[in-house]
Coordinates of C-alpha atoms and ligand atoms in Angstrom, one line a residue:
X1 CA 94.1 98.0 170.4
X2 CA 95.5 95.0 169.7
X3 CA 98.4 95.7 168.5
X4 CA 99.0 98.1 171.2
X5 CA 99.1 94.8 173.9
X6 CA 101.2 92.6 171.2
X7 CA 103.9 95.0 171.6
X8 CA 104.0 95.0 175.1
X9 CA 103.8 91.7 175.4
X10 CA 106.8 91.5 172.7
X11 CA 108.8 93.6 175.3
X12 CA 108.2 92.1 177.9
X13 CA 109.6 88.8 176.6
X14 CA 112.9 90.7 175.2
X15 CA 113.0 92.4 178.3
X16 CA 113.1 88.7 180.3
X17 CA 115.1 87.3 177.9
X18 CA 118.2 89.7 176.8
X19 CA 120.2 90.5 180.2
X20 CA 121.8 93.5 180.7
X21 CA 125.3 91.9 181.1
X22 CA 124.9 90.9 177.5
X23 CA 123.7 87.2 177.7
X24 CA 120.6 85.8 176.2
X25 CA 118.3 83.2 177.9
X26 CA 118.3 81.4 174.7
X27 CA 116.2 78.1 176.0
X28 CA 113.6 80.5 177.1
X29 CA 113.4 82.7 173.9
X30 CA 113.0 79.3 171.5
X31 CA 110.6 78.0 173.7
X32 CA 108.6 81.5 173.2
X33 CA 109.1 81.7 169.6
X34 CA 106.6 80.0 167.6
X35 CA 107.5 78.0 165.2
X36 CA 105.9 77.3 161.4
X37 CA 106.8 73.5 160.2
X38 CA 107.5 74.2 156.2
X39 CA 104.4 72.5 154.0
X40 CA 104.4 70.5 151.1
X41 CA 100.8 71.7 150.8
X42 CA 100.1 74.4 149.1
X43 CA 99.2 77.1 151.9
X44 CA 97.6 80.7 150.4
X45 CA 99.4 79.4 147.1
X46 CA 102.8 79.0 148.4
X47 CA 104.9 75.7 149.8
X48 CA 107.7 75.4 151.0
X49 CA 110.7 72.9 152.3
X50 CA 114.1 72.9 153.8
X51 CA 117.8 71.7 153.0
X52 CA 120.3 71.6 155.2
X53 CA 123.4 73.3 154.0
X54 CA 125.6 72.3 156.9
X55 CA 124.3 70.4 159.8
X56 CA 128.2 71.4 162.1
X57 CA 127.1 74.7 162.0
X58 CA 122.9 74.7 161.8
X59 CA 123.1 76.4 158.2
X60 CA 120.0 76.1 156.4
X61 CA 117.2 77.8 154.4
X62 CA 113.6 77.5 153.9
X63 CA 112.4 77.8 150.0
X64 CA 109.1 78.9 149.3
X65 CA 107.6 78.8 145.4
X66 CA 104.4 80.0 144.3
X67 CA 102.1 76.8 143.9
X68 CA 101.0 78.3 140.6
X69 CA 104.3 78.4 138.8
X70 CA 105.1 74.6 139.3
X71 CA 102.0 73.3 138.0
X72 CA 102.7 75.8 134.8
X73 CA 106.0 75.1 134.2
X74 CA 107.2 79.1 133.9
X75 CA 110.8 80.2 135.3
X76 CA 110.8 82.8 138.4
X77 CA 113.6 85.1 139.9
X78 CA 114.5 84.3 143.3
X79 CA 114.9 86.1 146.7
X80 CA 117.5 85.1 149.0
X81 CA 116.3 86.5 152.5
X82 CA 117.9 87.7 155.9
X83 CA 115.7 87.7 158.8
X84 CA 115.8 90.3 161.0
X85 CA 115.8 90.0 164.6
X86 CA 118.7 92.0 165.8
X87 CA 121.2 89.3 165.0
X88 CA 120.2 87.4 168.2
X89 CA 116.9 86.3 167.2
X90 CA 114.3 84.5 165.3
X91 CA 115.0 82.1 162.7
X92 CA 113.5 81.6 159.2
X93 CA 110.8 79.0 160.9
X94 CA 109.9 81.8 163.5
X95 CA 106.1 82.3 162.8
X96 CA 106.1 86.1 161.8
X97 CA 108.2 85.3 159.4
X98 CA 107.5 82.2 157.8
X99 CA 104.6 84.4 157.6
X100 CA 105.8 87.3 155.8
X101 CA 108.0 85.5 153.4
X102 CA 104.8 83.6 152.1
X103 CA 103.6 86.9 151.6
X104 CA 106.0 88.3 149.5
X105 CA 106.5 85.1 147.7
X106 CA 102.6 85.1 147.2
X107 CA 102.3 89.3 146.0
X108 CA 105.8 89.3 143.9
X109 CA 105.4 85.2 142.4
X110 CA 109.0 84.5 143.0
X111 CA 111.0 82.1 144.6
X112 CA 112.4 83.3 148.0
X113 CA 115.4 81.1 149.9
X114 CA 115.1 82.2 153.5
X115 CA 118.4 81.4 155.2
X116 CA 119.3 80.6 159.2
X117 CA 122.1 81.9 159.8
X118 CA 123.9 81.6 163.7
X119 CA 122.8 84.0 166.1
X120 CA 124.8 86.4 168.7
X121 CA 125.9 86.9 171.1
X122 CA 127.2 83.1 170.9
X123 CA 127.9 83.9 167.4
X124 CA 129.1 87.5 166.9
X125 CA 129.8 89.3 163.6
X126 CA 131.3 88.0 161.0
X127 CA 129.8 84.9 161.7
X128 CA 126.5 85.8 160.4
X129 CA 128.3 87.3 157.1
X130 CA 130.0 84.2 156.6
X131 CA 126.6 82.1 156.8
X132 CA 125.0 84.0 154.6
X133 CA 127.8 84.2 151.8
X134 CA 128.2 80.9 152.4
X135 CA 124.5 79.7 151.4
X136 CA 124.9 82.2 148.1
X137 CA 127.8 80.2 147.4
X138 CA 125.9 76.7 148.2
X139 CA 123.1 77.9 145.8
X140 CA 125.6 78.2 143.1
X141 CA 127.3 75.1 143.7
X142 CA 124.2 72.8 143.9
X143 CA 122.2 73.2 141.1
X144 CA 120.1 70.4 142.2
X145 CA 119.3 72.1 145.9
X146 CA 116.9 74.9 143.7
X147 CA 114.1 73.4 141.3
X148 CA 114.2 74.2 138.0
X149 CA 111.5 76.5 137.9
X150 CA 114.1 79.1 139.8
X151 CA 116.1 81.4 137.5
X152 CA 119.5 81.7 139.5
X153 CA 120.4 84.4 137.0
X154 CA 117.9 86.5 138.6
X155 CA 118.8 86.7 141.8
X156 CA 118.1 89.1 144.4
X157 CA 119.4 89.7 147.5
X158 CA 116.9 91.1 150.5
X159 CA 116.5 91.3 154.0
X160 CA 115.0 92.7 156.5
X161 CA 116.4 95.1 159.5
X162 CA 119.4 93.3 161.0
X163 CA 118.5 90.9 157.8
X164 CA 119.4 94.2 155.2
X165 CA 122.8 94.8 157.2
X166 CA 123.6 91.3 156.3
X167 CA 122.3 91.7 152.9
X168 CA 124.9 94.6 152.4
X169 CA 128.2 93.2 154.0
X170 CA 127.1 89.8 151.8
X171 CA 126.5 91.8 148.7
X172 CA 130.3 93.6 149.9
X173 CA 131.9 89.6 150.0
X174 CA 130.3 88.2 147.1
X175 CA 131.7 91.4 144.9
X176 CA 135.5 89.6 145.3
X177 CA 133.8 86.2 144.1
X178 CA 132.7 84.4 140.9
X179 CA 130.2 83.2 140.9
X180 CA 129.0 80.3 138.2
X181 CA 125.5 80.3 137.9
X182 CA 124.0 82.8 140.2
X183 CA 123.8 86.3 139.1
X184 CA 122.7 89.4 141.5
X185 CA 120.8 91.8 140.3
X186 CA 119.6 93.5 143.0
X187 CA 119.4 94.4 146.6
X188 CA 116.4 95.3 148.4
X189 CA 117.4 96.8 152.2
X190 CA 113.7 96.8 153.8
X191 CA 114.4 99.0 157.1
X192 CA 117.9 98.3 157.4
X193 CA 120.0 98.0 161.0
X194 CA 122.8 100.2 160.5
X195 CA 124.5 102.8 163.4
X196 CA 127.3 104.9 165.1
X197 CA 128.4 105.8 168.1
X198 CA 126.8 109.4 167.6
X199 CA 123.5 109.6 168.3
X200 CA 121.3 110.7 165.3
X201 CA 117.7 113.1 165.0
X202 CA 116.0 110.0 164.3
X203 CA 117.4 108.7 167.4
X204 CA 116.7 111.2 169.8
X205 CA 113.6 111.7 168.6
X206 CA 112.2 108.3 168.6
X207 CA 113.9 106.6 171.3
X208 CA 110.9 104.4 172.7
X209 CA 109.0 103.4 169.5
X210 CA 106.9 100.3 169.7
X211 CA 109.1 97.8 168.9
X212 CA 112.5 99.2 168.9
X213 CA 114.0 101.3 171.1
X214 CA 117.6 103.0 171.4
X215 CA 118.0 100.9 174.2
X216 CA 117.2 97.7 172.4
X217 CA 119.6 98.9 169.4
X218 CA 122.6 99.3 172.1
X219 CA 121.9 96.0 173.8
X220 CA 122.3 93.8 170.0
X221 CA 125.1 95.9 168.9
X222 CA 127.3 95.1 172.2
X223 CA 125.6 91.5 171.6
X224 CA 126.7 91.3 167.7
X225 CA 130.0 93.4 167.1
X226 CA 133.3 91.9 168.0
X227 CA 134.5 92.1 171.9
X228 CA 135.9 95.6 172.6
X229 CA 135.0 97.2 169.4
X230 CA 132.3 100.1 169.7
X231 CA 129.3 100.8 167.3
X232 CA 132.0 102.6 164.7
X233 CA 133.1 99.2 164.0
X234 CA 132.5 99.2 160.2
X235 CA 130.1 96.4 160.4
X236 CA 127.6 98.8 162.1
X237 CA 129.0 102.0 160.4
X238 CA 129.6 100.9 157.5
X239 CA 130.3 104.6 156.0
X240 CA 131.9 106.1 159.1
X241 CA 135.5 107.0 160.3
X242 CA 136.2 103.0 161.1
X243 CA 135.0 101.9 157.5
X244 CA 137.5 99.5 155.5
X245 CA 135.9 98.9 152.5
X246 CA 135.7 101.7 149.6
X247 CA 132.3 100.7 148.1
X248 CA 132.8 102.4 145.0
X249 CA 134.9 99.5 143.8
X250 CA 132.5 97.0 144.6
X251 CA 131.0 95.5 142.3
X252 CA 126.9 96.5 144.0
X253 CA 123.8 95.8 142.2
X254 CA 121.0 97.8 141.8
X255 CA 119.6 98.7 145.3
X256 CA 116.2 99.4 146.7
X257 CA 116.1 101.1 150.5
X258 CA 112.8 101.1 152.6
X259 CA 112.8 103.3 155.3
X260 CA 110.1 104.3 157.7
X261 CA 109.2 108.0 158.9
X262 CA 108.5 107.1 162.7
X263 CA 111.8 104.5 162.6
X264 CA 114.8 105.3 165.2
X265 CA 116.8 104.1 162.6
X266 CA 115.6 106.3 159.3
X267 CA 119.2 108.4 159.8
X268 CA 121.4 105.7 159.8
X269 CA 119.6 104.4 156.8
X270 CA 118.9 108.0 155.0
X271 CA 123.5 107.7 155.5
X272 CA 123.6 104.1 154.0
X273 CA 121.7 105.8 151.2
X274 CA 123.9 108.9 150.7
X275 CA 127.3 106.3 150.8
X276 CA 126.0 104.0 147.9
X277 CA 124.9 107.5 145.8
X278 CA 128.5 109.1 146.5
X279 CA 130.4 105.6 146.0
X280 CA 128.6 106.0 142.5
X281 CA 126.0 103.4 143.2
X282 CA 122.3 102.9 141.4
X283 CA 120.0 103.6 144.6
X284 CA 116.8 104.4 145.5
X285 CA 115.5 105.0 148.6
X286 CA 111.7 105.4 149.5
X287 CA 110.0 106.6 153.2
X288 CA 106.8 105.4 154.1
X289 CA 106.0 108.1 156.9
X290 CA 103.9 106.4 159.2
X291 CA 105.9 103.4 159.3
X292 CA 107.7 102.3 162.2
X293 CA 110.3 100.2 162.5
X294 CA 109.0 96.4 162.1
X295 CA 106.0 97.7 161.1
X296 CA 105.6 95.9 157.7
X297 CA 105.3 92.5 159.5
X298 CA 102.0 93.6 160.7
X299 CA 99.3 92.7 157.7
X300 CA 96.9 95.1 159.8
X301 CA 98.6 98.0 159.0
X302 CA 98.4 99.9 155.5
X303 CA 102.6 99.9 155.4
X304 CA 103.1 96.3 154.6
X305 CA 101.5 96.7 151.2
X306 CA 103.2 100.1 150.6
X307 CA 106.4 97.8 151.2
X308 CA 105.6 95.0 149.3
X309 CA 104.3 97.2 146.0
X310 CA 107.6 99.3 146.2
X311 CA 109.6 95.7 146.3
X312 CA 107.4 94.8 142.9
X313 CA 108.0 97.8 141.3
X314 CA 111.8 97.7 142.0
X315 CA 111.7 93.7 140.9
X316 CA 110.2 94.7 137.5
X317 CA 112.9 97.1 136.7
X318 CA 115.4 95.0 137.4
X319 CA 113.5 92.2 135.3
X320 CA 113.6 93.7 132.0
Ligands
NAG1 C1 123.6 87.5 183.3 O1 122.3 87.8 183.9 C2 121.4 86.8 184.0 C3 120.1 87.4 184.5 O2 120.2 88.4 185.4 C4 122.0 85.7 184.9 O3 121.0 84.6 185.0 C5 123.3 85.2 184.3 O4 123.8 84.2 185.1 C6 124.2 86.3 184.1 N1 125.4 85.8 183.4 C7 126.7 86.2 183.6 C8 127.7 85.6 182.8 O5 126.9 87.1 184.4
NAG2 C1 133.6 87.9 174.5 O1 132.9 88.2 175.7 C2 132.1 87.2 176.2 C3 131.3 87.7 177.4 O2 131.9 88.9 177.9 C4 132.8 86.0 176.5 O3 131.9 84.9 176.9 C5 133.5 85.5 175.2 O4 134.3 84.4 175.4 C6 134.4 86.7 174.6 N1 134.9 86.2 173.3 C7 136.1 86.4 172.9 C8 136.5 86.0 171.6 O5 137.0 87.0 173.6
NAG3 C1 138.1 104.4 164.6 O1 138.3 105.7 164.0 C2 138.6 106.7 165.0 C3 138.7 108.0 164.3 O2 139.3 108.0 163.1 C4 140.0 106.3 165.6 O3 140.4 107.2 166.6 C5 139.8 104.9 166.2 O4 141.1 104.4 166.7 C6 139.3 103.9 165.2 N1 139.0 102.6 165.9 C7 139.4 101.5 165.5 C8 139.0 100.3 166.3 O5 140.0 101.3 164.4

């Protein structure tokens, strides 16, 4: 199948590229990653452009708009994104997903703002926090960076496996801020990178699937989390014995979690789904079985639309 050798290729270039001693070969991995200019051009309905937010630091995000809504002149909510990628890969231009966010900027006719933030291990956490609060903040601050088509009173916050980590510890930063124009109203977790030092069911049971395995998750951890810290650090357990922050008293909008049955991961997240329902939180989480993780990327298989129609259904809720 094809698929089956588009894995293994896929793994083969992680394999070559992340070292065991923790460094990246990061010449060789943007030379492999194919890029997606942004297009002015309507392409499958959708364009898209990018503003730098701060050139020191290579902060910037791609927006993509449905080609349909600026010729009528209508008002749509806005998604801003977090790519996944472990933290030490990919980047909003990456192909995949300049491919997937047209998609769900195409099925959900919304504006998405797809944000690069710095990678690890040269970057490790909180870096990647501190981008992505910071281009919430820059969105507020610069009306004229967002056409006016783009409600920034309904704003959503999403992301995508390492991407829905930093969609959380974001949502957990912007809860001590005020912001002016921008109003969250919900947070959509779609496969979401969270962990422990103990090893969970899901874990054990899984620990080779396609595109992730426990080995992989170990190797970004060490890559992202502070030097010296282990994966109880609160960034990766973010309701475990190291945690900091008592999420009941943050102020957390509404909050959709995807989660896969065949995904190494689904513990972690089934735990990041009991913490927001104990802190008091409004959360739903919903399992597509036969997903794997990273397996809504793939248009091929039937789980990307079972993703995409959840996000809709979510989106509406929030809308009226
Ligand atoms: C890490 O390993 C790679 C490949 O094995 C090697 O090229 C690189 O020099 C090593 N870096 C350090 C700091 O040990
Ligand atoms: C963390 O460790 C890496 C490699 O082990 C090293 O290059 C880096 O300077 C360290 N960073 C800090 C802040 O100690
Ligand atoms: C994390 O929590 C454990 C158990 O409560 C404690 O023994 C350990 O010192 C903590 N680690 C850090 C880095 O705070």
């Amino acid at each position: 199948m094809k698929l089956r050798l588009l894995f293994a290729f896929f793994k083969f270039i992680l394999n070559l590229c992340c070292h065991q001693n923790g460094t990246i070969n990061r010449r060789l991995i943007n030379f492999l990653d194919l890029k997606s200019p942004p297009s002015k051009t309507p392409r499958n309905g959708v364009i898209s452009s990018d503003t730098v937010i701060d050139a020191s630091r290579d902060l910037w995000f791609r927006l993509f708009t449905p080609a349909a809504t600026v010729l009528a002149g209508g008002s749509v909510p806005v998604i801003v994104y977090f790519h996944g990628g472990g933290f030490a890969l990919s980047s909003p231009s990456s192909f995949a997903y300049d491919d997937w966010c047209r998609e769900l900027v195409r099925e959900l006719r919304c504006a998405l703002v797809s944000v690069n933030y710095r990678l690890a291990p040269e970057h490790r956490c909180p870096t990647q926090y501190e981008d992505g609060f910071d281009a919430l903040k820059f969105l507020d601050d610069n009306e004229d960076k967002l056409p006016v088509y783009v409600n920034p009173k309904l704003c959503f916050l999403a992301g995508d496996s390492a991407g829905g980590n930093l969609a959380h510890n974001v949502v957990v930063k912007a809860g001590e801020h005020e912001f002016s124009r921008l109003k969250l109203i919900g947070l959509i977790a779609i496969q979401p990178f969270f962990g422990g030092k103990e090893r969970t069911e899901s874990e054990i049971r899984n620990p080779g699937r396609p595109l992730l395995s426990l080995k992989d998750t170990d190797w970004y951890w060490r890559a992202f989390l502070p030097n010296g810290s282990d994966r109880d650090h609160p960034a990766a357990n973010v309701f475990g014995p190291n945690s900091s922050v008592d999420i009941s008293r943050v102020k957390y909008p509404a909050t959709l979690i995807l989660t896969g049955g065949l995904d190494i991961l689904n513990d972690w997240q089934r735990k990041y789904y009991d913490g927001l329902k104990k802190a008091g939180k409004e959360v739903d989480l919903v399992e597509d079985p036969n997903s794997f993780h990273g397996s809504y990327m793939f248009h091929e298989l039937p789980g990307s639309y079972f993703f995409i129609k959840e996000i809709q259904n979510f989106m509406q809720k929030q809308l009226v």
